[in-house]
mmCIF file of C-alpha atoms in Angstrom:
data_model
loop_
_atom_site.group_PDB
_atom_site.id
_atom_site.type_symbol
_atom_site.label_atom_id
_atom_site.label_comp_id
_atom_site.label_asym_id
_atom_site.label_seq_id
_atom_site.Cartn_x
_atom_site.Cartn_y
_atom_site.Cartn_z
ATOM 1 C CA UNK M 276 -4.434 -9.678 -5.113
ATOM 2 C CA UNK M 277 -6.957 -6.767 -4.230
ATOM 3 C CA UNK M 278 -8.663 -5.183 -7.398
ATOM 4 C CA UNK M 279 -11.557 -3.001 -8.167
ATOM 5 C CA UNK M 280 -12.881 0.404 -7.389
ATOM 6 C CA UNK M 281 -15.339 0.260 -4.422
ATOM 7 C CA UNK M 282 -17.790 3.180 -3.153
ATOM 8 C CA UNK M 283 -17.933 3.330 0.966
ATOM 9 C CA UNK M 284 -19.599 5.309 3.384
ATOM 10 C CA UNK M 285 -17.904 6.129 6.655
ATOM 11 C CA UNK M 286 -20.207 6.160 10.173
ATOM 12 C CA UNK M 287 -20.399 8.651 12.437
ATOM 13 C CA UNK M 288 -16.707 6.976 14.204
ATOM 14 C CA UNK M 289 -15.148 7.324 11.354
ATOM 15 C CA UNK M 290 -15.198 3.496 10.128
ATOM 16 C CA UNK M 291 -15.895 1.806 6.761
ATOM 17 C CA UNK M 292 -17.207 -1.458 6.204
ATOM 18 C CA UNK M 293 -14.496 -3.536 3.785
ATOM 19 C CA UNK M 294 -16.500 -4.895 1.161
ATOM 20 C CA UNK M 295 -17.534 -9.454 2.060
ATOM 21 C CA UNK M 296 -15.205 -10.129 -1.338
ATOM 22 C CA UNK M 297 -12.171 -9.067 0.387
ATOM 23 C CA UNK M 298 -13.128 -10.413 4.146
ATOM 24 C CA UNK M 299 -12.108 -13.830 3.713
ATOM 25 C CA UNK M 300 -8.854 -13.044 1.996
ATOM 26 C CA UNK M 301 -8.044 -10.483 5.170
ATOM 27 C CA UNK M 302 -8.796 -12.610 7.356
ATOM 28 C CA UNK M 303 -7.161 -15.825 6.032
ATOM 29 C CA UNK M 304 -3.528 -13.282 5.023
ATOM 30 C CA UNK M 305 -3.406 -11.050 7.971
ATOM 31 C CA UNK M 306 -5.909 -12.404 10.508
ATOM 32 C CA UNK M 307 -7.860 -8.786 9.654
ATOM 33 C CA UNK M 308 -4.711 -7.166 10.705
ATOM 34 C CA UNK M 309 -3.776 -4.408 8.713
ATOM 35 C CA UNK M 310 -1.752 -1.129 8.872
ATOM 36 C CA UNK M 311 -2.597 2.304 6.927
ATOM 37 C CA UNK M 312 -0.155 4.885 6.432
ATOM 38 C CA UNK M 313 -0.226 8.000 3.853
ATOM 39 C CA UNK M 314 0.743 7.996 0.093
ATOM 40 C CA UNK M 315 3.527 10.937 -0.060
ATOM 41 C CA UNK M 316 2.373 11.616 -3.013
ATOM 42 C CA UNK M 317 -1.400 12.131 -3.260
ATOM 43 C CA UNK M 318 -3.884 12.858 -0.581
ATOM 44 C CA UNK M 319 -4.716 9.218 -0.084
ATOM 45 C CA UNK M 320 -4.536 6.524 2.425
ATOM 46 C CA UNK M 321 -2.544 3.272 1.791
ATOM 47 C CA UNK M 322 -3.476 -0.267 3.658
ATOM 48 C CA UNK M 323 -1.642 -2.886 3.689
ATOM 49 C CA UNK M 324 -1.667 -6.414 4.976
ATOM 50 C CA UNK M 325 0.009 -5.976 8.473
ATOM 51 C CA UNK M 326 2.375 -9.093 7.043
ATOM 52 C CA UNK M 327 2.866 -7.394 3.618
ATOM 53 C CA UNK M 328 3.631 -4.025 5.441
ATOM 54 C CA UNK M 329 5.799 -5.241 7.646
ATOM 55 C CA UNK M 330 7.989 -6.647 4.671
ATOM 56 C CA UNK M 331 8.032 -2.966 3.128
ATOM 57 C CA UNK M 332 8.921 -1.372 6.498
ATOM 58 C CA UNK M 333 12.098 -3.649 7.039
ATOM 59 C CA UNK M 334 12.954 -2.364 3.653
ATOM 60 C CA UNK M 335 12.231 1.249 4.364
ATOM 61 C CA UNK M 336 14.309 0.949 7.993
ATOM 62 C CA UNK M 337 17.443 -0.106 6.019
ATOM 63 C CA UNK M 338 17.578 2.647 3.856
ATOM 64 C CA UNK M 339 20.466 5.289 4.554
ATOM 65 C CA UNK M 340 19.115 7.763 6.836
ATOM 66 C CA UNK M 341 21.583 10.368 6.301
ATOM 67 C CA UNK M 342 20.203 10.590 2.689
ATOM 68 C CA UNK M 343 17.407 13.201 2.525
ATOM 69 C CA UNK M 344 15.230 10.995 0.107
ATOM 70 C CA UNK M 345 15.244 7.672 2.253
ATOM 71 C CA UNK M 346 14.901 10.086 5.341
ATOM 72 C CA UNK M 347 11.784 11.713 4.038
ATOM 73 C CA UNK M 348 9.934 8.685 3.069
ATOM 74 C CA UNK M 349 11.113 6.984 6.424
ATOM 75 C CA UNK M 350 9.386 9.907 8.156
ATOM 76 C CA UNK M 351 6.208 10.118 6.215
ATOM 77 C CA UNK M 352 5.576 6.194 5.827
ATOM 78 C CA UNK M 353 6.867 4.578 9.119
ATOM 79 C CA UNK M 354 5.955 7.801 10.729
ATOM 80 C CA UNK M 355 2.164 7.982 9.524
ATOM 81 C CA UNK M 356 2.066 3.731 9.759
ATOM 82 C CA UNK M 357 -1.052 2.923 11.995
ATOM 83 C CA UNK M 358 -2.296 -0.452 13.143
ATOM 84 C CA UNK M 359 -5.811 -0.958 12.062
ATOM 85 C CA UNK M 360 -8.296 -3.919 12.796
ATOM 86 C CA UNK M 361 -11.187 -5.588 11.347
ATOM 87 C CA UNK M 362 -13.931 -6.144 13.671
ATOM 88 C CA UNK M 363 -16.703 -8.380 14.034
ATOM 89 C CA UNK M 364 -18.689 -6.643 11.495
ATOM 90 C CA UNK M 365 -15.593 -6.428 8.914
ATOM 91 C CA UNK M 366 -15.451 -2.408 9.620
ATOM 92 C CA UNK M 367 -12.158 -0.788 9.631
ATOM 93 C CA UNK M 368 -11.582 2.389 11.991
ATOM 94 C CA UNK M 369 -9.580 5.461 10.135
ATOM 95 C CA UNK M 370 -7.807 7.080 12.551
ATOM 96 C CA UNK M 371 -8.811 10.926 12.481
ATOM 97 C CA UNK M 372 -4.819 11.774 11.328
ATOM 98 C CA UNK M 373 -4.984 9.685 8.653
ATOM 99 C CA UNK M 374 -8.339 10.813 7.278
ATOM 100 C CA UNK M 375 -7.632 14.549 8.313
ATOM 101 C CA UNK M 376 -4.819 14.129 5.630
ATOM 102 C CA UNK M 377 -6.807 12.438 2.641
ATOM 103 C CA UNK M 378 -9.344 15.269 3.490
ATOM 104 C CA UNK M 379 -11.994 11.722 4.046
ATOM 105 C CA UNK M 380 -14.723 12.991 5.409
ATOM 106 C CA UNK M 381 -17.342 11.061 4.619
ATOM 107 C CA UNK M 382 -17.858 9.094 1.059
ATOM 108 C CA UNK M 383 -14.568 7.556 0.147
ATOM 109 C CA UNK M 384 -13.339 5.353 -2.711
ATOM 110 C CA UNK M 385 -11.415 1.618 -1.685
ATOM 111 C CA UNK M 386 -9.082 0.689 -4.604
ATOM 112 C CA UNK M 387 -7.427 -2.551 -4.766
ATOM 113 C CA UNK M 388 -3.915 -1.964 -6.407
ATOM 114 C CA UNK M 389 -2.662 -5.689 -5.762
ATOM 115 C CA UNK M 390 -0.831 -6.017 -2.509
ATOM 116 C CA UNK M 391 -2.158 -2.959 -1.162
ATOM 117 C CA UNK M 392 -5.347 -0.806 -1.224
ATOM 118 C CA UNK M 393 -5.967 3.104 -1.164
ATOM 119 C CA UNK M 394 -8.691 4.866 0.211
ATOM 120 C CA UNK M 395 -9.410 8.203 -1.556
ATOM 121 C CA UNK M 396 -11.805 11.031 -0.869
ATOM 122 C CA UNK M 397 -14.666 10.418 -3.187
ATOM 123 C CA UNK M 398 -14.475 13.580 -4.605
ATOM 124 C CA UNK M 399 -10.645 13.713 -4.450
ATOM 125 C CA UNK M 400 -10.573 10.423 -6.390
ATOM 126 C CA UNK M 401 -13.211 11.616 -9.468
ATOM 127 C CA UNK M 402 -10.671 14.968 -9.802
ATOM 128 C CA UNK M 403 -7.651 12.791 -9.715
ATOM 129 C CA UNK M 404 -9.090 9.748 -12.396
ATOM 130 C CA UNK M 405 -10.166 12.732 -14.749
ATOM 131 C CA UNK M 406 -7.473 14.144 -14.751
ATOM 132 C CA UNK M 407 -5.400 10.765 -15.119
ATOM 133 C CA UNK M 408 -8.018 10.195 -18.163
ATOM 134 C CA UNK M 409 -7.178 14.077 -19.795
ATOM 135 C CA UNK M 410 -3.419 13.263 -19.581
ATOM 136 C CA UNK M 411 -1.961 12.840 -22.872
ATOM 137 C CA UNK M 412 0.830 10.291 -22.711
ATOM 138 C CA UNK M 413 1.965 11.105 -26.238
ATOM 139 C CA UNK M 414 4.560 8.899 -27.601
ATOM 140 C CA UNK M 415 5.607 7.165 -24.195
ATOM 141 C CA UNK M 416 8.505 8.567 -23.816
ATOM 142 C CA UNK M 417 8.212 8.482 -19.981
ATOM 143 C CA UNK M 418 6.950 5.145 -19.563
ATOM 144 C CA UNK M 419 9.438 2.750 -18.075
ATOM 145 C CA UNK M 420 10.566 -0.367 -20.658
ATOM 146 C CA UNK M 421 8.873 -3.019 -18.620
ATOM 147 C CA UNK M 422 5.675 -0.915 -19.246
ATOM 148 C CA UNK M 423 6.592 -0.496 -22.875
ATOM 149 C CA UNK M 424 6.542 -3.829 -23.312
ATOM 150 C CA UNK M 425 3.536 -4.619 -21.649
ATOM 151 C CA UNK M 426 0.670 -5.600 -24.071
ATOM 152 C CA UNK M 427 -2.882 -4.942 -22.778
#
């Protein structure tokens, strides 16, 4: 499981260095093997554990693709889906596509969400968790029942 928030730099190529803590886990899961596609949601990056991805992209190819939905996320997440590498150095190459779309210039933000990670804009990342913060959920009326149960 990947958690935490972690603050990156990118070099001049475009590649971040994955912080040690998660090195050993990448290495011993996916052999540093991992693939990054686009959240169609936000302007952020997704990376996955090329085995973990590839589990989520058999599911994705089965879904109807007559049905505009399944279609549309077929498109955007298979479609986007790029093979990316650890090297020597545990640096990670974002391809220019990928960070053209999560407007990552520079200074991004690595967030472990479990299986997966995303890679923010910095900036884009601060607007987004403020305004998560502001949001007032009220009574909870849109919150799942497995969340409602859920005691923190």
């Amino acid at each position: 499981m990947f958690r935490g928030v972690n603050a990156l730099s990118l070099d001049a190529k475009g590649r971040m260095a994955v912080p040690a803590r998660y090195r050993e886990r990448l290495t011993d899961q996916c052999n540093g093997n991992l693939v990054a596609t686009i959240d169609p949601e936000d302007r952020c990056l997704w990376l996955y554990p090329l085995p973990v991805w590839e589990e989520i992209e058999r599911v994705i190819d089965r879904l109807p693709s007559l049905d505009k939905g399944s279609r549309r996320i077929q498109r955007l997440l298979i479609g986007h889906a790029t093979e990316c590498d650890l090297d020597g150095q545990g640096r990670l190459l974002l391809p220019a596509p990928l960070r053209e779309f999560a407007q990552i210039d520079k200074q991004v933000v690595l967030i472990g969400q479990g299986k997966k990670f995303e890679i923010w804009a910095e900036a884009a990342w601060n607007e987004q968790r403020a305004a998560w913060l502001e949001e007032d959920i009220g009574d909870y009326k849109e919150l799942s029942d497995d969340m409602k149960k859920l005691s923190l």
